[in-house]
PDB file of C-alpha atoms in Angstrom:
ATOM      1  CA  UNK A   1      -3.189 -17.938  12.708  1.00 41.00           C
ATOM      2  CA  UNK A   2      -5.295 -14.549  12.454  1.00 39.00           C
ATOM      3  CA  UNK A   3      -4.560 -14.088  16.438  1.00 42.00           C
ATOM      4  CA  UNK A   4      -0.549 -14.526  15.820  1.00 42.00           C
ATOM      5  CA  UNK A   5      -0.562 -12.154  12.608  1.00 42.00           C
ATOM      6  CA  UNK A   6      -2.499  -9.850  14.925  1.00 38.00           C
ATOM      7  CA  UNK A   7      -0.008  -9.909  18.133  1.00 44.00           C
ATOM      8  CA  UNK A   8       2.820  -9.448  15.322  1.00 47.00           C
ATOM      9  CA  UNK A   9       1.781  -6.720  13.659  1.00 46.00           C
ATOM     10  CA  UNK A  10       0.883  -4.609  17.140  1.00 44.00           C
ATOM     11  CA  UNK A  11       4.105  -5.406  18.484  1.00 53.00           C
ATOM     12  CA  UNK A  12       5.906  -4.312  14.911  1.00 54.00           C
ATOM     13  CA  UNK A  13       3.424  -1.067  15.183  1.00 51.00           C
ATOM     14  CA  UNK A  14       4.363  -0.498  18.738  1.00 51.00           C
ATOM     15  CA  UNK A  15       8.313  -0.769  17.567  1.00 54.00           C
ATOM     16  CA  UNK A  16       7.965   1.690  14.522  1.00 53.00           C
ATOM     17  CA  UNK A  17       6.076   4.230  16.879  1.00 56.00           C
ATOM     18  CA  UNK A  18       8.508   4.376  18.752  1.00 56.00           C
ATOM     19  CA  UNK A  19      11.077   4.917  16.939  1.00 61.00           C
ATOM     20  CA  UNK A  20       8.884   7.432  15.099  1.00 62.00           C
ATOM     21  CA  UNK A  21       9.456   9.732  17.845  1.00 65.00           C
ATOM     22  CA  UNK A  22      12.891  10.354  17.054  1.00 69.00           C
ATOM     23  CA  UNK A  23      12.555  10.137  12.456  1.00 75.00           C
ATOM     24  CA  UNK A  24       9.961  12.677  13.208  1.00 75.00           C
ATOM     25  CA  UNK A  25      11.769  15.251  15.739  1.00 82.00           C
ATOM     26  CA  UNK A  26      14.920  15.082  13.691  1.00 83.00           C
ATOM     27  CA  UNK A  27      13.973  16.622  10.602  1.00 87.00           C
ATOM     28  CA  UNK A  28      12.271  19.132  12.223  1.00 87.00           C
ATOM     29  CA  UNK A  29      15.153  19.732  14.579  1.00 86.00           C
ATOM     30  CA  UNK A  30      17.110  20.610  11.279  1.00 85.00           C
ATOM     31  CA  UNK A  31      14.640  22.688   9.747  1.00 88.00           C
ATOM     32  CA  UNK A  32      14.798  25.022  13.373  1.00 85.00           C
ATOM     33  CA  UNK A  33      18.209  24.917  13.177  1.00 82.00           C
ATOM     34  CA  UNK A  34      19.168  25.866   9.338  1.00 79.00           C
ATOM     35  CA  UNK A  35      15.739  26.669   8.328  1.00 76.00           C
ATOM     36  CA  UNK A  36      13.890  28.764  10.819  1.00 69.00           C
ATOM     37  CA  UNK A  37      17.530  31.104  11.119  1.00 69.00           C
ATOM     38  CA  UNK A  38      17.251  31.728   7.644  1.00 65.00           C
ATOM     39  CA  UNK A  39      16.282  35.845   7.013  1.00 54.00           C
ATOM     40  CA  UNK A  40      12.553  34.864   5.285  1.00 47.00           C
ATOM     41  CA  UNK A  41      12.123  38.720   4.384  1.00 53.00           C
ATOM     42  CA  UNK A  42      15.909  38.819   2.651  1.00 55.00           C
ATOM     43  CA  UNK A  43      16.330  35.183   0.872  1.00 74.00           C
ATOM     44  CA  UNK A  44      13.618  34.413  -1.859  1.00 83.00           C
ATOM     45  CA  UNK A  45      13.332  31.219  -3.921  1.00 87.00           C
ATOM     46  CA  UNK A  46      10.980  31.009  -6.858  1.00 88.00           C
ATOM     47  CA  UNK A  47       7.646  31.018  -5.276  1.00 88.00           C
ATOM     48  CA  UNK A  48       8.797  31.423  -1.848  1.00 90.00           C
ATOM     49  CA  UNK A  49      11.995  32.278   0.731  1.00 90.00           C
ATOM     50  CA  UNK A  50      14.923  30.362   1.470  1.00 89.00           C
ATOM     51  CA  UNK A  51      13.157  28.978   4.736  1.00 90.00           C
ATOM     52  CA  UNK A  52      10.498  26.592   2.508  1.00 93.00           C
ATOM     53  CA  UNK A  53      13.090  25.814   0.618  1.00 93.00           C
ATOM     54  CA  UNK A  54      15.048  23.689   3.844  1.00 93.00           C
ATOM     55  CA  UNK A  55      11.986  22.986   5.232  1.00 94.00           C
ATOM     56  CA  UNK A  56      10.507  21.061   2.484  1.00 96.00           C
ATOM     57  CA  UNK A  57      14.286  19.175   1.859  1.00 94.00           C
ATOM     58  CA  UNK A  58      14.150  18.503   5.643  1.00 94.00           C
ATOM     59  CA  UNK A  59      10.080  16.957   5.631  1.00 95.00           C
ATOM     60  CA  UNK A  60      11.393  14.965   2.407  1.00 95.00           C
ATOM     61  CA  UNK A  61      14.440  13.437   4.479  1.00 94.00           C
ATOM     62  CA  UNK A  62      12.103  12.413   7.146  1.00 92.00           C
ATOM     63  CA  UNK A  63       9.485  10.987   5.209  1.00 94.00           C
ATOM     64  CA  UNK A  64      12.228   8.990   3.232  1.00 93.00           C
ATOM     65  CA  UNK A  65      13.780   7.987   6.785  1.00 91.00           C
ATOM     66  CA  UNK A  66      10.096   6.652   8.099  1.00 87.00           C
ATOM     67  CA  UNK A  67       9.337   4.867   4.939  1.00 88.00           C
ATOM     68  CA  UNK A  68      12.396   3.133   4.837  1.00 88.00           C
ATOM     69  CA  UNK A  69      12.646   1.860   8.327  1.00 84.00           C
ATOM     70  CA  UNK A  70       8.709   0.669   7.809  1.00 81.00           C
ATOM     71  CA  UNK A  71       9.957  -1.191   4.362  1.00 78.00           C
ATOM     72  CA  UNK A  72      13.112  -2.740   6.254  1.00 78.00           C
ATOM     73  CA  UNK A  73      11.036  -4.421   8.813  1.00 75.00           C
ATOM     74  CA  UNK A  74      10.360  -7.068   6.080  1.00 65.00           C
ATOM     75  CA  UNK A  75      13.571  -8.024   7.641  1.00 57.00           C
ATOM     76  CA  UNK A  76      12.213  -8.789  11.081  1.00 61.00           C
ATOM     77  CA  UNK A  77       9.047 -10.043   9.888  1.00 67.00           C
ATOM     78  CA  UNK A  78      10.987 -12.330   7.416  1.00 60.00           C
ATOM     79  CA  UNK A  79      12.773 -14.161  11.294  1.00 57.00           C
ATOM     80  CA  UNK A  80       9.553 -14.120  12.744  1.00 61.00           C
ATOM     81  CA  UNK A  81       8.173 -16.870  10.029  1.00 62.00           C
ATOM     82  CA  UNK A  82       6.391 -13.993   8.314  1.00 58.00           C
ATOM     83  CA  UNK A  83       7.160 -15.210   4.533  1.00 56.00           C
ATOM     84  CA  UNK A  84       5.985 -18.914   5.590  1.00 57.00           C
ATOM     85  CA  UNK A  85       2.454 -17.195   6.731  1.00 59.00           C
ATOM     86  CA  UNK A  86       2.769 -15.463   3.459  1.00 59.00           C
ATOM     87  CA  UNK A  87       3.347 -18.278   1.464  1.00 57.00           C
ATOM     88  CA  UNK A  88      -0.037 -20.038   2.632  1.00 56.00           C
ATOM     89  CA  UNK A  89      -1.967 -16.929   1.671  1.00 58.00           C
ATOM     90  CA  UNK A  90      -3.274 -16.275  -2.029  1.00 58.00           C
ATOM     91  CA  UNK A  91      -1.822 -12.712  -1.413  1.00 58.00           C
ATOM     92  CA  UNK A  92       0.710 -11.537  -4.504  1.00 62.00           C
ATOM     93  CA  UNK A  93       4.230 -10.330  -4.096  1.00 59.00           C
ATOM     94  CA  UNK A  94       3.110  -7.215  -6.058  1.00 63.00           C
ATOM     95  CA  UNK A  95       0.031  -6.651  -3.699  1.00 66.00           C
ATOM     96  CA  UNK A  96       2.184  -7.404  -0.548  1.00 63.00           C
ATOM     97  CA  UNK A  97       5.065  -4.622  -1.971  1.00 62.00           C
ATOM     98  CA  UNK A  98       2.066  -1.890  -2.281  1.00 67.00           C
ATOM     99  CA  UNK A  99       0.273  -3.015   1.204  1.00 68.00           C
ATOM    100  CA  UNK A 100       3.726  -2.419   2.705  1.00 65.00           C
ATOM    101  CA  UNK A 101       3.963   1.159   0.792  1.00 66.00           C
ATOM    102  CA  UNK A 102       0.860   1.841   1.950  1.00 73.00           C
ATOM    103  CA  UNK A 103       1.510   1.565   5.501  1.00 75.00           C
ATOM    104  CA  UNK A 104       4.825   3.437   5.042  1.00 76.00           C
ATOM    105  CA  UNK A 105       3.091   6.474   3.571  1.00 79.00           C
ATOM    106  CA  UNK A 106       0.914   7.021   6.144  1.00 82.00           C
ATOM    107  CA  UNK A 107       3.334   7.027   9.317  1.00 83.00           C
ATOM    108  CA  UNK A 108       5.539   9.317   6.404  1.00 89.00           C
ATOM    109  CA  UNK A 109       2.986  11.909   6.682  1.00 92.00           C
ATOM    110  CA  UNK A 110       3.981  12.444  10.351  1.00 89.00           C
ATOM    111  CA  UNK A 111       7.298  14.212   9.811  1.00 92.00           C
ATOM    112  CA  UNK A 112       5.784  16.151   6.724  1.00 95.00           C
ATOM    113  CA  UNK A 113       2.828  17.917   9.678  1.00 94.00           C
ATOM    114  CA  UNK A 114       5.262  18.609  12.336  1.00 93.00           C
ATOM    115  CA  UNK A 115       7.970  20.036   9.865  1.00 94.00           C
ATOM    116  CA  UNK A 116       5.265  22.217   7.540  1.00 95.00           C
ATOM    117  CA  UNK A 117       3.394  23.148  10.945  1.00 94.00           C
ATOM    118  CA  UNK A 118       6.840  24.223  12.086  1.00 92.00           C
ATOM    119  CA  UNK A 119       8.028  25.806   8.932  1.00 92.00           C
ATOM    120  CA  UNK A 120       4.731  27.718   8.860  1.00 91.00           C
ATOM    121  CA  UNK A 121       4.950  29.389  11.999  1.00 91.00           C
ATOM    122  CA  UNK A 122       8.503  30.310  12.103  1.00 88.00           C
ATOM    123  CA  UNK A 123       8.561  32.392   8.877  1.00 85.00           C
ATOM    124  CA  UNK A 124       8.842  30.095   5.896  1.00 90.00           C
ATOM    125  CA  UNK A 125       6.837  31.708   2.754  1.00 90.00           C
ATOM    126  CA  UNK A 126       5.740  30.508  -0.446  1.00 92.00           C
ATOM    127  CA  UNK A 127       2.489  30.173  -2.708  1.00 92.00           C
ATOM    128  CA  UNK A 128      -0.431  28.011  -1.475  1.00 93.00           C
ATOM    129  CA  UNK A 129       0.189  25.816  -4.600  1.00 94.00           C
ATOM    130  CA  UNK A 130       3.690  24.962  -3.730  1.00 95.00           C
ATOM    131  CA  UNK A 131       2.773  24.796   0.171  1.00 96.00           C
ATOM    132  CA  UNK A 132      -0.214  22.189  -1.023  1.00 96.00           C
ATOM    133  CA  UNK A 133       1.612  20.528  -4.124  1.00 97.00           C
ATOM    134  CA  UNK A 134       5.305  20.372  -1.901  1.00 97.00           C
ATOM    135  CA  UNK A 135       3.414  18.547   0.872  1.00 97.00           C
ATOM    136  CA  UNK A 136       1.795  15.761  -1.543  1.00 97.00           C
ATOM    137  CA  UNK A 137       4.681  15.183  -3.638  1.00 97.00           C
ATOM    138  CA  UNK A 138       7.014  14.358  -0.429  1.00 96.00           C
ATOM    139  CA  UNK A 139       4.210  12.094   0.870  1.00 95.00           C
ATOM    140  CA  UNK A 140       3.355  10.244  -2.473  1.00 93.00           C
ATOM    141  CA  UNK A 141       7.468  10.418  -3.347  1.00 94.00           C
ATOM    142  CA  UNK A 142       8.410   8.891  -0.212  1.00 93.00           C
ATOM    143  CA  UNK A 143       6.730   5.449  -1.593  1.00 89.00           C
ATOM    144  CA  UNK A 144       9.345   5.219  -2.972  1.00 92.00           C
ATOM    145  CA  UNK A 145      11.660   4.505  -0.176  1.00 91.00           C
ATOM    146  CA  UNK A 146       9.426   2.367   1.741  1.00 86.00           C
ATOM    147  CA  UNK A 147       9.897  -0.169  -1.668  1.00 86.00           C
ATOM    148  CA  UNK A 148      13.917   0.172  -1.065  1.00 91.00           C
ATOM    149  CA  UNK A 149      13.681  -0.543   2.253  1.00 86.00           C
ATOM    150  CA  UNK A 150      11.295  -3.508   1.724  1.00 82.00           C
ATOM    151  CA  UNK A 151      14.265  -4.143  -0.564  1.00 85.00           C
ATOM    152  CA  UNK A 152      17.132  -3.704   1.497  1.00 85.00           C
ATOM    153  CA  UNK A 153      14.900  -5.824   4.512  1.00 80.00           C
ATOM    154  CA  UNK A 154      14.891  -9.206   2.199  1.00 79.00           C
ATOM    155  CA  UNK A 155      18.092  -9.037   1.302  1.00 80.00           C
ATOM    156  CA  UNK A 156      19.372  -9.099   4.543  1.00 78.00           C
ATOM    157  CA  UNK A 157      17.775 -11.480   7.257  1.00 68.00           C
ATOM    158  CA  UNK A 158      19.160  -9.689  10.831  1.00 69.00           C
ATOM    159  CA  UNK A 159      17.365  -6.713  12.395  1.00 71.00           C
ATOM    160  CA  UNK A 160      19.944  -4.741  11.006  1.00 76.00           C
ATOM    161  CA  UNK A 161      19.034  -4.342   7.983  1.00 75.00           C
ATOM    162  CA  UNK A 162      16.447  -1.287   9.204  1.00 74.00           C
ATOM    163  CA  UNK A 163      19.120   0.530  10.415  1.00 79.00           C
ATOM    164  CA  UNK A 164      21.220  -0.325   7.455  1.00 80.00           C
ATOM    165  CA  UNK A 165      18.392   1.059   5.102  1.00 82.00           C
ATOM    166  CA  UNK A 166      17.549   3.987   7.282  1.00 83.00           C
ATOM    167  CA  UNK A 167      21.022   4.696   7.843  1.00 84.00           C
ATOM    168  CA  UNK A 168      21.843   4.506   3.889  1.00 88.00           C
ATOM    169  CA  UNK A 169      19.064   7.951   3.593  1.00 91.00           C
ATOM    170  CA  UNK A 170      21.936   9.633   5.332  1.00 90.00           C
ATOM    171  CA  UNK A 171      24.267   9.496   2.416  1.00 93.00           C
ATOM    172  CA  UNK A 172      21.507   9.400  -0.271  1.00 95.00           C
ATOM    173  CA  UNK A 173      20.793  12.988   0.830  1.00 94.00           C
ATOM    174  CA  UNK A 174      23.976  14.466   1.340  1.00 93.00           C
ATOM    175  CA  UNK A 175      24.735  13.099  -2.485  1.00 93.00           C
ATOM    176  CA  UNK A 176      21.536  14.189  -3.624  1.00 93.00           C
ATOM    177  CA  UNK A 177      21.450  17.473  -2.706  1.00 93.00           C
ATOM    178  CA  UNK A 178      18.667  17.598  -0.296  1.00 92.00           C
ATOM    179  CA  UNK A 179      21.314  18.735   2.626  1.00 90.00           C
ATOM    180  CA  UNK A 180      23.688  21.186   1.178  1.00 88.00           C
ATOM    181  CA  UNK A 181      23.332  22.861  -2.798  1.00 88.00           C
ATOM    182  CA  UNK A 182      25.860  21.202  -4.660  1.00 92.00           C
ATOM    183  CA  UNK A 183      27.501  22.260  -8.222  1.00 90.00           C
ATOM    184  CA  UNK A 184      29.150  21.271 -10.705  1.00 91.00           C
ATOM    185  CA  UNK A 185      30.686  17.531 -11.553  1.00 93.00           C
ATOM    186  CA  UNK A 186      29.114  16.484  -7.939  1.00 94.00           C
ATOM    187  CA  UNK A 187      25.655  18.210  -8.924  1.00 94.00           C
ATOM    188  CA  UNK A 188      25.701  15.841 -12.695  1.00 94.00           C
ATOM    189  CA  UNK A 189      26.687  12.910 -10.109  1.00 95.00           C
ATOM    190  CA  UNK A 190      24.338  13.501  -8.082  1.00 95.00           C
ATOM    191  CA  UNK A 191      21.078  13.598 -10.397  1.00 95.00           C
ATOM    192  CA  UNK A 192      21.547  10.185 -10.660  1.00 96.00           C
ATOM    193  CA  UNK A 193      21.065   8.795  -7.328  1.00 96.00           C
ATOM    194  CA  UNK A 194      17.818   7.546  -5.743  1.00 95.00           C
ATOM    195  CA  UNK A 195      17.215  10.602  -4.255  1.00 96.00           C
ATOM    196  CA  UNK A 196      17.903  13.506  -6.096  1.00 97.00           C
ATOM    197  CA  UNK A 197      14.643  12.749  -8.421  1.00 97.00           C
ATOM    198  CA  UNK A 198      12.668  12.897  -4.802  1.00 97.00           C
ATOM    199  CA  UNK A 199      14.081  15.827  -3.681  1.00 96.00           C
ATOM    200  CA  UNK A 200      13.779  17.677  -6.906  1.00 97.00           C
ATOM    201  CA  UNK A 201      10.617  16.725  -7.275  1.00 97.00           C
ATOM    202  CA  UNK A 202       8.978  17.727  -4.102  1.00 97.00           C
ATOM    203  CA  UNK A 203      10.565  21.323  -3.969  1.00 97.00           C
ATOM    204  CA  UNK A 204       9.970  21.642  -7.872  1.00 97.00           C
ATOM    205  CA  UNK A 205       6.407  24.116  -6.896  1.00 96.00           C
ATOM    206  CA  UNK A 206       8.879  26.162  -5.574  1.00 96.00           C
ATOM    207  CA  UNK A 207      11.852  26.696  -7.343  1.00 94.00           C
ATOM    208  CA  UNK A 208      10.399  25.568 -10.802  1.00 93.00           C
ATOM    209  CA  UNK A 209      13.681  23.825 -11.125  1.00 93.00           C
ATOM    210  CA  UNK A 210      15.820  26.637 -10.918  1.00 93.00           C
ATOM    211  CA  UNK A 211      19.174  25.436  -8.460  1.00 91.00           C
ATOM    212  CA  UNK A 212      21.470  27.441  -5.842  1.00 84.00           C
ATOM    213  CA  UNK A 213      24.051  27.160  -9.001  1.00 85.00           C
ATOM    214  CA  UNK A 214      21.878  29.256 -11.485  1.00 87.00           C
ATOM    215  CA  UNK A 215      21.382  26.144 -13.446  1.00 92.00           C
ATOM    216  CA  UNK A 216      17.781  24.817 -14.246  1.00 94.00           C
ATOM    217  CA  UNK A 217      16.117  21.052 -14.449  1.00 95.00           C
ATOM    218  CA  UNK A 218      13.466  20.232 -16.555  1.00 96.00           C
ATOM    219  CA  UNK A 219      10.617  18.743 -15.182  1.00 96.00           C
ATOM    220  CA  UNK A 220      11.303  15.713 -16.994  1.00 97.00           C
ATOM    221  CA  UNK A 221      14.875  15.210 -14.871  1.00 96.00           C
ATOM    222  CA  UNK A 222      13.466  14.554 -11.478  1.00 97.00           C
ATOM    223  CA  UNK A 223      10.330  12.777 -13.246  1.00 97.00           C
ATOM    224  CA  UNK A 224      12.787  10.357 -14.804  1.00 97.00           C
ATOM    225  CA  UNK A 225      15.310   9.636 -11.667  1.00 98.00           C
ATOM    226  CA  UNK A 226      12.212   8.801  -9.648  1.00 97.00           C
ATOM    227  CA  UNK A 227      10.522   6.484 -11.834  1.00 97.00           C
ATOM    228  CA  UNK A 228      14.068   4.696 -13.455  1.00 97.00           C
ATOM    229  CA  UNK A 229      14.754   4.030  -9.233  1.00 97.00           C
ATOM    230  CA  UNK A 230      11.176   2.867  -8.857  1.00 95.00           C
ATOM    231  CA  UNK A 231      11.415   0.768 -11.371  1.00 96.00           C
ATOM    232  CA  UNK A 232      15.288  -0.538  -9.820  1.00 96.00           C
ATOM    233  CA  UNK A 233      13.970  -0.995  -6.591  1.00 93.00           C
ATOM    234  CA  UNK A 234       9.892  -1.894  -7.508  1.00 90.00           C
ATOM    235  CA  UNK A 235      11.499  -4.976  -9.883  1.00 93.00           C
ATOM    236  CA  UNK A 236      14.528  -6.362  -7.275  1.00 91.00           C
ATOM    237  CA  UNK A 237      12.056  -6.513  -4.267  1.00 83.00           C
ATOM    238  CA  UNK A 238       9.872  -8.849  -6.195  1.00 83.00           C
ATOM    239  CA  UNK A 239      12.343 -11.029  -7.018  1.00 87.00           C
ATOM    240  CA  UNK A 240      13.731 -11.571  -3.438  1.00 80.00           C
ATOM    241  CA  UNK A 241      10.298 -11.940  -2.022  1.00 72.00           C
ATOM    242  CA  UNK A 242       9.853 -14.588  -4.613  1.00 75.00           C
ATOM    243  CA  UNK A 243      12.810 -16.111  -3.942  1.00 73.00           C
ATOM    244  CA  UNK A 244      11.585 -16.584  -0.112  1.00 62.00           C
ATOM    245  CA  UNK A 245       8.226 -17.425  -0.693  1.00 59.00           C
ATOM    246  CA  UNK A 246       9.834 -20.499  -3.032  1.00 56.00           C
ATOM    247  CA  UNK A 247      12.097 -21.203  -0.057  1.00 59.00           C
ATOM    248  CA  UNK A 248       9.984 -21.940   2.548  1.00 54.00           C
TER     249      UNK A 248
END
C-alpha cells in the first residue's frame, strides 16, 4: 500500500509541476505587460506606485490559480481509488482538507517569487511593510482556494473538474476586482464574491483600503468576505469527502 500511495503521489507531483510552469509564467506575464508599463515615478498608491499595486493583484491570481488546480486533483485522486485508501486510514476529513492546503500553499508561493522578484526589478515601489505583509497575506489567503478546489474536485469525479476550478479563478477575478478597478453597483456586487475579500486583503498594506473609485473599505470588509467563503467552502468540502468515504 505505502509503495502505491508513493508512485501516486510522484506522478500527481510530476503533473502539477508541470503545469506549474505555465500558472506561474502567466501572472507574471500580466504584471510585465500592465504592470511593469505603468509610469512608477507618476502613479502612487497609498504606500507605494501603481506598479505594486498590479503586481500584487497579478501574484494573488496566480497563487489562487495554483492552489486551486492542487485542491481539484482530489478529483483525480478520487478515480484512482484514493478515497478507498483513505477510508482504511484513521486520518480525519478535517486533517486531510488542511494536509491538502498545505501542499497547495507551498507550490502557491512559486508565482508570488517570480512575480515580486519581477515587480521589484522593473520599478514597482512601496514600503517594506506592505512588500513583506502583501507577500504573506497572498500566500496564507490563497488557502483558501486550494479548500474550493478540493471542493469543486469531489463534486465532480472526471479530470475536469481541475480545469473547471482553475478555470472558474478567471471569472472570480474579473468580478472581484483583482483585474480591472470596478465602481459602483458592480464594485457592491462584487465585495461579495470569493475573491474580492482575497484580493482586498492582500493589497490592503498598500492602499489601506482606499479604491481606484475614491471610496474606502474597512478592514473588517475583506476580513469578513474571506472568512464567510472559508467557512462556505471549509464546511461543503467536508461533507462531500464524507459522503465518499461512507461510499466506498
Amino acid at each position: 500500500m505505502n509503495a502505491t500511495f508513493t508512485l501516486l503521489e510522484m506522478r500527481r507531483i510530476t503533473r502539477d509541476w508541470t503545469g506549474m510552469f505555465f500558472t506561474a509564467v502567466l501572472p507574471a506575464f500580466f504584471f510585465l505587460v500592465f504592470g511593469a508599463t505603468v509610469d512608477a515615478k507618476g502613479e502612487s498608491i497609498g504606500n507605494g506606485n501603481v506598479a505594486m499595486y498590479v503586481m500584487i493583484s497579478m501574484a494573488a491570481y496566480g497563487a489562487v490559480t495554483a492552489t486551486t488546480s492542487i485542491g481539484g486533483n482530489a478529483a483525480v485522486e478520487r478515480q484512482q481509488g484514493w478515497g478507498r485508501q483513505l477510508g482504511l486510514t484513521p486520518l480525519a476529513d478535517s486533517s486531510y482538507i488542511a494536509m491538502k492546503a498545505l501542499i497547495a500553499m507551498t507550490v502557491a508561493a512559486v508565482p508570488i517569487l517570480l512575480t515580486f522578484t519581477l515587480g521589484a526589478a522593473t520599478g514597482a515601489r512601496g514600503s517594506g511593510q506592505a512588500w513583506a505583509l502583501s507577500a504573506l497575506l497572498c500566500l496564507v489567503g490563497s488557502s483558501v482556494f486550494a479548500v474550493y478546489g478540493l471542493l469543486v474536485g469531489t463534486a465532480f469525479r472526471s479530470e475536469a473538474a481541475v480545469g473547471a476550478a482553475s478555470g472558474s479563478m478567471v471569472i472570480f477575478a474579473f468580478l472581484g476586482n483583482l483585474f480591472i478597478p470596478l465602481s459602483g453597483a458592480i464594485l457592491t456586487f462584487a465585495k461579495f464574491t470569493p475573491l474580492y475579500g482575497y484580493a482586498a486583503l492582500a493589497r490592503y498594506p498598500l492602499t489601506e483600503g482606499y479604491l481606484a473609485d475614491g471610496s474606502h473599505d474597512p478592514l473588517w470588509v475583506p476580513v469578513l468576505n474571506v472568512v464567510a467563503w472559508l467557512t462556505i467552502f471549509g464546511t461543503l468540502a467536508v461533507l462531500l469527502v464524507r459522503r465518499g468515504r461512507e461510499r466506498q
